[in-house]
Coordinates of C-alpha atoms in Angstrom, one line a residue:
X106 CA -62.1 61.3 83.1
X107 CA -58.6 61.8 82.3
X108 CA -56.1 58.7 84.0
X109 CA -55.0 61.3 86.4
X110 CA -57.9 62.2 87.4
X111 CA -58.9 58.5 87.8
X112 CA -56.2 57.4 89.7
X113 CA -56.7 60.3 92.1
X114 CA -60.3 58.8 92.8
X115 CA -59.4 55.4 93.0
X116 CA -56.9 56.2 95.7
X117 CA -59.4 57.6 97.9
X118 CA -60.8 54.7 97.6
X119 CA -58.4 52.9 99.6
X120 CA -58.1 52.4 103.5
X121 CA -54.2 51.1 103.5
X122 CA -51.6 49.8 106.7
X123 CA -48.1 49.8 106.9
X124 CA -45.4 48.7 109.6
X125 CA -43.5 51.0 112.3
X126 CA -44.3 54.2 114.3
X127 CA -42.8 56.4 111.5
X128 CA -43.4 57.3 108.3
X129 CA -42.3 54.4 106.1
X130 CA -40.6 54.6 102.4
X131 CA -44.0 52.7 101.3
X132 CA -46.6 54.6 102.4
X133 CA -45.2 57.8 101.4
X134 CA -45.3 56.5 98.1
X135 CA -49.0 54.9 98.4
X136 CA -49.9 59.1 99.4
X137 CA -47.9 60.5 96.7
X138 CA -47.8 58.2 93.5
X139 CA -50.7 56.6 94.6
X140 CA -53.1 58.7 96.1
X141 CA -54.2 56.7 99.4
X142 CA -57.1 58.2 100.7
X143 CA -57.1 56.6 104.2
X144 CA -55.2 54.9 106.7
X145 CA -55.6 52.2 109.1
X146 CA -53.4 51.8 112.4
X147 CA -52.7 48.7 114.5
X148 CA -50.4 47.9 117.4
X149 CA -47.7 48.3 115.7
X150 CA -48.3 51.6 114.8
X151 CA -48.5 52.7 118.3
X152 CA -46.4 53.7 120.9
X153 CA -47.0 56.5 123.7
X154 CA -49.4 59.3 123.3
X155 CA -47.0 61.7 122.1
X156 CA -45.3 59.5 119.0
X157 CA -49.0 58.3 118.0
X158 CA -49.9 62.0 117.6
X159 CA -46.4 62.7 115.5
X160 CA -47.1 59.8 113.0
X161 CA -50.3 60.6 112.5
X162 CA -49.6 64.6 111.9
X163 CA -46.9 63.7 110.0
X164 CA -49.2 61.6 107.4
X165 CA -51.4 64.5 107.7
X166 CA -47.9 66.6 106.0
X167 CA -47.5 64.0 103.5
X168 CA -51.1 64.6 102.4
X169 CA -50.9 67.7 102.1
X170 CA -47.5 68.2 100.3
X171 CA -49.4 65.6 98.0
X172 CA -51.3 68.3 96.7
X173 CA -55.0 66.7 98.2
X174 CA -57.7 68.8 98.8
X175 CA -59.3 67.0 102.0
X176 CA -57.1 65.7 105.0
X177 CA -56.5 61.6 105.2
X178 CA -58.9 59.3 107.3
X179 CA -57.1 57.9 109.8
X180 CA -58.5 54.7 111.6
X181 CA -58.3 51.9 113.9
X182 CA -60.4 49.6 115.9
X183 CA -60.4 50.9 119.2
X184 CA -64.1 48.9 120.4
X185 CA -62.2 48.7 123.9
X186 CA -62.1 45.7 126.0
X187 CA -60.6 43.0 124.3
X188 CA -59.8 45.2 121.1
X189 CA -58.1 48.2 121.5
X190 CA -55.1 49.0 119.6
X191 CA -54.1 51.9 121.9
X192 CA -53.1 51.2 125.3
X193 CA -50.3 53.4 126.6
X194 CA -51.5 56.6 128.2
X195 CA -55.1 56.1 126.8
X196 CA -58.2 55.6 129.4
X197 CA -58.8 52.0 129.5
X198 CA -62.6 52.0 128.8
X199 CA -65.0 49.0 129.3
X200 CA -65.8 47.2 126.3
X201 CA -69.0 46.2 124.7
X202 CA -70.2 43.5 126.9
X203 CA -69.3 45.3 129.9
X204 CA -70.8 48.3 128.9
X205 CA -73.9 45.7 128.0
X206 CA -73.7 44.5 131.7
X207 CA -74.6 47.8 133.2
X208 CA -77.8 47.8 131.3
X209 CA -77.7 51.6 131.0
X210 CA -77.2 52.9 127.4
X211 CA -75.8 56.4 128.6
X212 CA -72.7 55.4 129.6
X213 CA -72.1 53.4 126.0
X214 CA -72.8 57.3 125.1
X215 CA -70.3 58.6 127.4
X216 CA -67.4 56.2 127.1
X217 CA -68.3 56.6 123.1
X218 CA -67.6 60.1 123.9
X219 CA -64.6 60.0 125.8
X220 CA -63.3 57.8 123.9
X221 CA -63.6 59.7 120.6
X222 CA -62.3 63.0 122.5
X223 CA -59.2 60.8 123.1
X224 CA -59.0 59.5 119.4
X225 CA -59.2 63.1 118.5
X226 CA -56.9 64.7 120.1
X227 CA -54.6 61.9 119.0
X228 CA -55.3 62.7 115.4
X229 CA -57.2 60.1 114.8
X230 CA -61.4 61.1 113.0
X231 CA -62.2 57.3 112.2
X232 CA -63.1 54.6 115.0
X233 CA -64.0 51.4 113.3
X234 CA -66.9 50.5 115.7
X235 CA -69.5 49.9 117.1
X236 CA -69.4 45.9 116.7
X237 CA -73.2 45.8 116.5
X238 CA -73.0 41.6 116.1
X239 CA -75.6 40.0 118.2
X240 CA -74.3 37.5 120.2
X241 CA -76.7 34.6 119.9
X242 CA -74.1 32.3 119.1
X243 CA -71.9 31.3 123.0
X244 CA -69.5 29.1 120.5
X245 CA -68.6 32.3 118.5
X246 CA -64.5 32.5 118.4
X247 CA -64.5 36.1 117.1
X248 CA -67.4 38.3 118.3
X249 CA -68.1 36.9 121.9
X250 CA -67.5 39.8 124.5
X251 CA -66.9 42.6 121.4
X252 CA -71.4 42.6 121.3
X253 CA -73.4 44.2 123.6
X254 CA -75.6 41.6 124.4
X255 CA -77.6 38.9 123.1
X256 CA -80.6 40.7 122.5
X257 CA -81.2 42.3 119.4
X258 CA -82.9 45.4 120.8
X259 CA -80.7 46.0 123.5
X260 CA -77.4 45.8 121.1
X261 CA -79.3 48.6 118.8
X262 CA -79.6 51.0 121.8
X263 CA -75.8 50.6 123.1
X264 CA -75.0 50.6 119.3
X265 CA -76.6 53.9 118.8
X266 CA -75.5 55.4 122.1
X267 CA -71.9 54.2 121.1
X268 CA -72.2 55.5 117.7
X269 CA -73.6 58.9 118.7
X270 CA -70.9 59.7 121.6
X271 CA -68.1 59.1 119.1
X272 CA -69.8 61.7 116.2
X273 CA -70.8 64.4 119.1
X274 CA -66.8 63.7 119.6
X275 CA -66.1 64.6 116.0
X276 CA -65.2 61.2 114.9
X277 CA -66.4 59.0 112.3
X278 CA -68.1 55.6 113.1
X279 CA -68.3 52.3 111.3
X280 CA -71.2 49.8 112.0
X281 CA -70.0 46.3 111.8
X282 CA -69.7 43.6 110.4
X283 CA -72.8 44.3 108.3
X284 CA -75.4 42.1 108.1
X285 CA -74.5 40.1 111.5
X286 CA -71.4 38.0 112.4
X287 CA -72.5 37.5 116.1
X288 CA -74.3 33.4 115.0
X289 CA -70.9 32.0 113.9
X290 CA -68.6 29.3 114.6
X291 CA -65.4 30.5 112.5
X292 CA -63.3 33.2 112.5
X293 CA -63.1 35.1 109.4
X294 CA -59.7 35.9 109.6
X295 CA -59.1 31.9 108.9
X296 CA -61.6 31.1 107.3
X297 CA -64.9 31.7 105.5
X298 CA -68.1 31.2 107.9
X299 CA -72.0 30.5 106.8
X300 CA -74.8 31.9 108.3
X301 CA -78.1 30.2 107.1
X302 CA -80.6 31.8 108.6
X303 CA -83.9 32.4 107.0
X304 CA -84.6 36.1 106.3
X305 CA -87.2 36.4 108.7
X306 CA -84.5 35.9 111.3
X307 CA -82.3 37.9 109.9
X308 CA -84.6 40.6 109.8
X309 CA -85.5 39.9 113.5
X310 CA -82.3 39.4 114.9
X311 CA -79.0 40.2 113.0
X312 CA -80.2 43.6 110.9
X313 CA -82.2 44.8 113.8
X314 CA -79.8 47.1 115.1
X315 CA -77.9 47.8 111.9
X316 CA -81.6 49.4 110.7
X317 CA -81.5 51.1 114.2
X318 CA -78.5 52.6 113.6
X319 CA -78.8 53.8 109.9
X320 CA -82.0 55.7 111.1
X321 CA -80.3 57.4 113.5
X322 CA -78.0 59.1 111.0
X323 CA -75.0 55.8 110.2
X324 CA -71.8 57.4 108.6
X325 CA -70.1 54.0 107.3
X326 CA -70.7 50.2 107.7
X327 CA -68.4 47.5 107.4
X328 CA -69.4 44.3 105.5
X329 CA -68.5 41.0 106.8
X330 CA -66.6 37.8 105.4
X331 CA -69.0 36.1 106.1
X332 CA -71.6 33.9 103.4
X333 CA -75.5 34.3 104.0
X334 CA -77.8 31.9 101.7
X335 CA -80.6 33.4 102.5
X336 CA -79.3 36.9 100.4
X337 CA -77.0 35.6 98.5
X338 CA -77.5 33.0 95.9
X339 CA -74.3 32.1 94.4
X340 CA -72.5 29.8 96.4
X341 CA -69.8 30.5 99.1
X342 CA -69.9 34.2 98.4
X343 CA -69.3 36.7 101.0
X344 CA -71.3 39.6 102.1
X345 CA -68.1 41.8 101.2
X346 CA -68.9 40.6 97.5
X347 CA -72.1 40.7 97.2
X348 CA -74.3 43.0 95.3
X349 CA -77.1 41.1 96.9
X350 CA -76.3 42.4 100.3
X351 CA -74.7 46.2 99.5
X352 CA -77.5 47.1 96.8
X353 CA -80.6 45.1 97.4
X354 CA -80.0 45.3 101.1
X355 CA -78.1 47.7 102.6
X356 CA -78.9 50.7 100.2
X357 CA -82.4 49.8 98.7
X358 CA -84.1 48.0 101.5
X359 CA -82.4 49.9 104.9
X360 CA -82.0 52.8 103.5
X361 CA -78.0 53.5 103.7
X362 CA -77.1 56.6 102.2
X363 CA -73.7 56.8 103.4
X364 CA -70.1 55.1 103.1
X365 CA -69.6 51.5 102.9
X366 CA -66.3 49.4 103.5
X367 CA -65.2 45.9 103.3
X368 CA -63.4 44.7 106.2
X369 CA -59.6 43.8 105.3
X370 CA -59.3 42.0 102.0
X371 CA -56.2 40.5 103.2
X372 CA -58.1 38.3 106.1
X373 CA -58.0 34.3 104.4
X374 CA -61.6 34.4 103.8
X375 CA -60.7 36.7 100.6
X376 CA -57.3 36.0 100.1
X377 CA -57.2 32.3 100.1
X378 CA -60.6 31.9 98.0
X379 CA -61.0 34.9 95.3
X380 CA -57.4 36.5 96.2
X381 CA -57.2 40.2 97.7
X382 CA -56.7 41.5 94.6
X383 CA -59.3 40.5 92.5
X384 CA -61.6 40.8 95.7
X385 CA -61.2 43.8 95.7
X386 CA -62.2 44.4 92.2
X387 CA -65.8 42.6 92.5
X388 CA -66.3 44.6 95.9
X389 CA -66.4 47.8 94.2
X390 CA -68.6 46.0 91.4
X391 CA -70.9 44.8 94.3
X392 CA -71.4 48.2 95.3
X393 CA -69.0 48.9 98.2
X394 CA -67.0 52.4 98.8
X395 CA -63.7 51.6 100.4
X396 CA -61.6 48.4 100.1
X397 CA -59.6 48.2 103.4
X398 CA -55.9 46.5 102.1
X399 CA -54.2 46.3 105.8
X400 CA -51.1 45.4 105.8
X401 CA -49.1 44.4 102.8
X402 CA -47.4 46.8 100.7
X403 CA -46.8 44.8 96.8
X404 CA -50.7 43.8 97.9
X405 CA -52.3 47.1 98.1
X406 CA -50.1 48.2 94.9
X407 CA -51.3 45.1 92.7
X408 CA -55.1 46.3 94.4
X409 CA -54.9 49.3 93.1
X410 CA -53.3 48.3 89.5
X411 CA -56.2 45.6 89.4
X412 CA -58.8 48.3 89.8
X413 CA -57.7 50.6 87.3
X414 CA -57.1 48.0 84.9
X415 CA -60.5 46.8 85.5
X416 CA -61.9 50.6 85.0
X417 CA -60.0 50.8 82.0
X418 CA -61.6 47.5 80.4
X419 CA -64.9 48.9 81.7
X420 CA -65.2 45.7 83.8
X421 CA -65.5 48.6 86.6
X422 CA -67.4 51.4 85.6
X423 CA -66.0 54.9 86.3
X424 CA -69.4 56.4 87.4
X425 CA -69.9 53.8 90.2
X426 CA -66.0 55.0 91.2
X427 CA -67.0 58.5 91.2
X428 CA -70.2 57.8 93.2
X429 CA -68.1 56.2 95.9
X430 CA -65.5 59.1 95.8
X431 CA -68.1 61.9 96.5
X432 CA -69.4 60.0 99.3
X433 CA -66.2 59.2 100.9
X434 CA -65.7 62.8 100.3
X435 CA -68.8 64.2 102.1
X436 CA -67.6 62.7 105.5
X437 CA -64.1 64.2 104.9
X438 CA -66.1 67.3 104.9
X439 CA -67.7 66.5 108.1
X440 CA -64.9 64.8 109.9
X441 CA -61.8 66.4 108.6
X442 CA -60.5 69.6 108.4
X443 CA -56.4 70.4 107.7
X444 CA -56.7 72.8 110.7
X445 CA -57.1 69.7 113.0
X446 CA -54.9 67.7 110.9
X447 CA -52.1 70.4 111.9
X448 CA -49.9 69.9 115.5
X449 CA -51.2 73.5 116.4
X450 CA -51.3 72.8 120.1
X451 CA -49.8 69.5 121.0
X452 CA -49.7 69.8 124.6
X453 CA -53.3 70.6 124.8
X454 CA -54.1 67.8 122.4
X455 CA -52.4 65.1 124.8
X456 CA -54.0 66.8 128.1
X457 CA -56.7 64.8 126.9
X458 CA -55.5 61.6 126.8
X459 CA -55.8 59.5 129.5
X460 CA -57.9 62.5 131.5
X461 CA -58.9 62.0 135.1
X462 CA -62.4 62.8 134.5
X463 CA -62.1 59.9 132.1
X464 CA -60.3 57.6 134.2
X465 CA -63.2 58.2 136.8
X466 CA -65.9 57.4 134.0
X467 CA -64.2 54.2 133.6
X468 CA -64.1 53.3 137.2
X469 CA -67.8 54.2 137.6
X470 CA -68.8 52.0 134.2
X471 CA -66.8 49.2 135.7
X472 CA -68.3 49.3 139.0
X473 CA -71.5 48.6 137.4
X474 CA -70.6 46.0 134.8
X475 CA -68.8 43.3 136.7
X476 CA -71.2 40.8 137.6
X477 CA -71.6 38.2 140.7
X478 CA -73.4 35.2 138.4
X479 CA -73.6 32.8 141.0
X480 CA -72.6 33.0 145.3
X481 CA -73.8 30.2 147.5
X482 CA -73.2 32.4 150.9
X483 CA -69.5 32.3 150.3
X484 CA -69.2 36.4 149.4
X485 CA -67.6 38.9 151.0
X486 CA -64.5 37.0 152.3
X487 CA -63.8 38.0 156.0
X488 CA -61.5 36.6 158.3
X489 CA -60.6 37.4 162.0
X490 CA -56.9 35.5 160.9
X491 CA -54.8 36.6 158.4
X492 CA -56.4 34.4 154.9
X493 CA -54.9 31.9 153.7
X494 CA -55.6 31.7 149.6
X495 CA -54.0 30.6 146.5
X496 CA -54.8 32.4 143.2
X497 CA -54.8 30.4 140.2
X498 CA -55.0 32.2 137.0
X499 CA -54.4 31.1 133.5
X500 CA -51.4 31.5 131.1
X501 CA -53.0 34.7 129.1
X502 CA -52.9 34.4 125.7
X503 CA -55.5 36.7 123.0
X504 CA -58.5 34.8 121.9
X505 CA -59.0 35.5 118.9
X506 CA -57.0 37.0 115.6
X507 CA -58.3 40.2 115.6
X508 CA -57.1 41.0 119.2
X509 CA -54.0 42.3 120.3
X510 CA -50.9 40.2 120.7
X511 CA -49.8 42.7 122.6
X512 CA -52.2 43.6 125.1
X513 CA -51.7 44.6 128.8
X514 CA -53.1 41.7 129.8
X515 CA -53.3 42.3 133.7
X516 CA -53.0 40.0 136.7
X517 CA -56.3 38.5 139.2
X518 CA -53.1 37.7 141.4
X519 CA -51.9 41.2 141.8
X520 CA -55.5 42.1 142.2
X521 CA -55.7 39.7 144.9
X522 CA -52.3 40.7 146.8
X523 CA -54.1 44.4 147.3
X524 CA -56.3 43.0 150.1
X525 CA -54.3 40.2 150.8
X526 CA -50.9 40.8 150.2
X527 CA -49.5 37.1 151.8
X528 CA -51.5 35.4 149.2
X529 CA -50.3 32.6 147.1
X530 CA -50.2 32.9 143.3
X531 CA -49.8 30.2 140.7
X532 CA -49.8 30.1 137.4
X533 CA -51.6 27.5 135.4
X534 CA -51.9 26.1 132.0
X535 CA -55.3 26.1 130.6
X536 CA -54.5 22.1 129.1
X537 CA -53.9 21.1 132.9
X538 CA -51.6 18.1 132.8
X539 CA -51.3 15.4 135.3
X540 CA -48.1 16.7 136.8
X541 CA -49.9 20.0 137.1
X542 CA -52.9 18.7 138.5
X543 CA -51.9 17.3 141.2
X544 CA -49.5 19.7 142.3
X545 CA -52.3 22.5 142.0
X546 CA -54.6 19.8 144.1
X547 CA -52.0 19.8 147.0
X548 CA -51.6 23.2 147.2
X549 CA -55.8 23.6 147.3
X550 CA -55.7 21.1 150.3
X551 CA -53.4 24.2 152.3
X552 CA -55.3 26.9 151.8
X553 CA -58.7 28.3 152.9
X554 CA -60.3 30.3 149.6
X555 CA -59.0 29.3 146.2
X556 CA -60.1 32.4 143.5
X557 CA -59.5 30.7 139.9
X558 CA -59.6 32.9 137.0
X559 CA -61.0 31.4 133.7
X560 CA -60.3 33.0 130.2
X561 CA -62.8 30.9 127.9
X562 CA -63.7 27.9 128.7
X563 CA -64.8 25.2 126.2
X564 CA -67.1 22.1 126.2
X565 CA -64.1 19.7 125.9
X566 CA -61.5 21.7 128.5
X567 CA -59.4 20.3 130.8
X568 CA -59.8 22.9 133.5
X569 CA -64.0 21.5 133.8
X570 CA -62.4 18.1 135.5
X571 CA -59.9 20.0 137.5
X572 CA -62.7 22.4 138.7
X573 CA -64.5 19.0 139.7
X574 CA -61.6 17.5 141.4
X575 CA -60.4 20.8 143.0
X576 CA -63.8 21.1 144.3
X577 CA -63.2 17.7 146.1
X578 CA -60.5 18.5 147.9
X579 CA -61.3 22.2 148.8
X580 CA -64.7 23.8 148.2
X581 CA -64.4 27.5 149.2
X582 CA -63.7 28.4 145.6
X583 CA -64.3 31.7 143.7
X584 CA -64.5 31.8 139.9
X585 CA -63.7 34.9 138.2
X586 CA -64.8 34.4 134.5
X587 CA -62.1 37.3 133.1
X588 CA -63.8 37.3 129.4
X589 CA -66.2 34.3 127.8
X590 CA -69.4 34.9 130.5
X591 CA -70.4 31.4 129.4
X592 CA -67.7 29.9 131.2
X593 CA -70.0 29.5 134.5
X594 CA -72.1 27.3 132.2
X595 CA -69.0 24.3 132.1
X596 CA -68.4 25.4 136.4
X597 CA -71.1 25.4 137.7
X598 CA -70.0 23.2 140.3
X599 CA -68.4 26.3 141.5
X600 CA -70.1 28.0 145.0
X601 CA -69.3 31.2 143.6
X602 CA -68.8 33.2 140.5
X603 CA -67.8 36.5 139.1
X604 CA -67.8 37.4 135.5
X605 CA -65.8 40.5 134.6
X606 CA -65.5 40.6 130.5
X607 CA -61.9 41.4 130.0
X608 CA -59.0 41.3 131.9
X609 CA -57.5 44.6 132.8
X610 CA -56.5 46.1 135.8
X611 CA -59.9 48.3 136.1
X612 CA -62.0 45.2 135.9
X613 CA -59.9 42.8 138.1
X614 CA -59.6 45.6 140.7
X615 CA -63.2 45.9 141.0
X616 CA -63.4 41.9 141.1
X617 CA -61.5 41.7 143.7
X618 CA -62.8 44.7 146.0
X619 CA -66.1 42.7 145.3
X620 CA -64.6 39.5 146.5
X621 CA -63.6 41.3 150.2
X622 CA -66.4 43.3 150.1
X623 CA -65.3 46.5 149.2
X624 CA -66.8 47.4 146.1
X625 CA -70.4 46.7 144.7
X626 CA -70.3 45.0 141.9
X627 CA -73.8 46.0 140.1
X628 CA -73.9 44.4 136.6
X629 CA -76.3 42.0 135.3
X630 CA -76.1 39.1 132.9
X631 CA -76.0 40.0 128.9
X632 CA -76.4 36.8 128.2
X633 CA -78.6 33.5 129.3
X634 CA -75.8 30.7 130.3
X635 CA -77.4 27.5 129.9

């Protein structure tokens, strides 16, 4: 293979990030010196409709004047819920717990569908989801609401239905985060977590529906930082390195024919251990297809130098590079085509973003995913006077590091004030200070209904002895759990309580409606709590 031709296919290789809404100096030269063969998009990559489709045609240009023969993949996690990188002018769609609350599989189908529809038209053919993590782990600081549920078999049917509606929309899928990341206690993205399962429970929990969803025709999975004794014998090594997991696992025992990726090799439980760079290098030698290099330019260059010095020292043997460039290129033939990659009809394109048959969907989905967990007679609230209530919500504030900093995070007040526009709102901070306290506890003693919105609640938060004293002083309180559904668990002092899984204005509306009794709120439980 001559070096050209070697540093054409390493390229392609690579799933690669950069900074603004345009087209930067850097990754024009990562497409045309360096052959990129994907791209990844974040939030800060995104503005309206219109300028997302423009950046991504316009690396669809670059390609092309680059001389390659297949279109770019262009991706993004957009799981909705709690992460979605595109918010402005796109459907907000439930995410995977809420969808998981409905019980019904089809419409993890149809909001796969619609959402892919919208990805498409955007020019994006790659959606890295579905998250099939179980969630059998209520401490878990970076799956949580992003699974389905808690039972394996249920999180292999939404998975499928998920992953099935996005391909019918012509977009690629990516299970994850191969073999399970739902049983943890750290966040990969700080640090490097152990599973220690016995492979008996692996095989009946975590790979349950990962084997689902290969059988039912998988396109990629991503691997997961994460370190699993029971495969893997060396020490503190991750499934993303692992030959263990990609060989003797994923392709030999499941099955896998198609594409595999790492997750980003810039996250600290790679680049603070082996280093991205080398990372990189023993993922490929462990058997995986694309290395993701998110977001830092002199880091994806020394990744792909690395690589090609390690094929040239035959550390890295070309074959196993060629293997992983035909399959990447089988699903560019499937997904891609330049005719698509082209701005041929932009308005059409952006008629269906943010559709009204898709906004209804969503309004259906939500309708039967919020969930009344607990109410002790205190549901609908009617009044023949004018209610007196004071909303407390929390200071918003993402969760976890893989979830938007920037995310329309939406009021319970303002979803209050619809029904009861005179309504008090306040403001609180989840650690709750004395000052605080009893200021909030005065205010309680003046009203009739208190409705307190939780984020996540945890076993050592302040808010569980506020919730005990505010409960003293006025007991016709409504909890609205806006994301961890565990957080009933720590307030169960509470009369009532709603869960709704994220906090957008779809979810909140319907919360409320529920709370006056003008919306049904149908969902069930995902999860046990306690």
């Amino acid at each position: 293979m001559s070096k050209q031709a070697l540093a054409r296919k390493i390229g392609q290789l690579l799933v690669v990030g950069f900074n603004g809404k345009t087209i930067t100096p850097e990754i024009k030269e990562l497409i045309h010196d360096y052959h990129v063969g994907s791209i990844i998009l974040f939030s800060r990559n995104i503005g309206n409709p219109d300028e997302v489709l423009s950046l991504t045609s316009s690396l669809q240009k670059e390609a092309k004047a680059a001389g390659y023969e297949k279109p770019l993949l262009i991706c993004l996690d957009q799981e909705n819920g709690v992460v979605s990188r595109i918010h402005q002018g796109m459907t907000t769609f439930p995410g995977a717990m809420a969808l998981g609350a409905t019980d019904k599989p089809q419409y993890a189908y149809e909001v796969g569908l619609a959402t892919g529809r919208e990805l498409k038209a955007l020019g994006i053919n790659w959606n890295l989801a579905p998250v099939l993590d179980v969630n059998n782990n209520p401490q878990n600081p970076v799956i949580g609401v992003r699974s389905f549920n808690e039972n394996p078999q249920k999180v292999a049917a939404f998975g499928e239905a998920m992953m099935k509606g996005l391909q019918d929309a012509g977009v690629m899928t990516s299970l994850k985060h191969f073999p399970g990341h739902g049983d943890t206690s750290v966040d990969s993205h700080l640090d490097l977590p152990v599973i220690s399962h016995e492979m008996g429970q692996l095989e009946n929990v975590e790979l349950v529906p990962f084997q689902a969803c290969i059988q039912a025709g998988a396109d990629a999975v991503m691997t997961a930082h994460v370190y699993f004794p029971a495969i893997e014998p060396q020490a503190n090594t991750p499934a993303t390195l692992s030959k263990q997991v990609y060989v003797n696992l994923l392709r030999e025992k499941l099955g896998f024919q198609g594409a595999i990726t790492t997750d980003c090799m810039e996250m600290k439980a790679i680049s603070n251990t082996i280093g991205t760079e080398k990372g990189a290098v023993k993922a490929l030698q462990a058997g995986t297809d694309f290395v993701m290099v998110s977001h830092t330019y002199p880091v994806q260059k020394r990744t792909i130098e690395e690589i090609t010095a390690a094929v040239e020292s035959e550390a890295l043997s070309a074959s196993s590079i060629e293997a992983s460039f035909q399959r990447i290129q089988l699903l560019k033939e499937k997904y891609t085509t330049w005719k698509d990659a082209s701005l041929s009809n932009k308005e059409k394109a952006l008629q269906m973003v943010g559709a009204k048959e898709h906004h209804q969907l969503a309004q259906k989905v939500y309708r039967e995913s919020v969930t009344i967990v607990h109410n002790d007679q205190l549901l609908p609230l009617k009044g023949e006077k004018p209610l007196n209530i004071l909303v407390l919500e929390p200071a918003y504030g993402p969760m976890a590091q893989v979830e938007d900093k920037n995310m329309q995070q939406k009021s319970l007040g303002s979803a209050i004030k619809e029904y009861v526009p005179q309504a008090s709102v306040q403001v609180y901070d989840e650690n709750v200070r004395k000052q605080e306290m009893a200021e909030l506890l005065q205010a309680a003693k003046q009203v009739d209904y208190i409705i307190l919105g939780t984020v996540t609640v945890t076993e050592n938060s302040p808010v569980i002895p506020f919730v005990h004293q505010l409960v003293n002083v006025n007991s016709n309180i409504i909890g609205v759990g806006m994301r961890n559904p565990y957080d009933f668990y720590y307030l169960n002092k509470l009369p009532t309580f709603i869960n709704t899984y994220e906090w957008n204005d779809p979810a909140l509306q319907v919360a409320a409606g529920a709370i006056f009794g003008k919306e049904n709120a149908r969902g069930t439980l995902p999860v046990k709590i306690g």
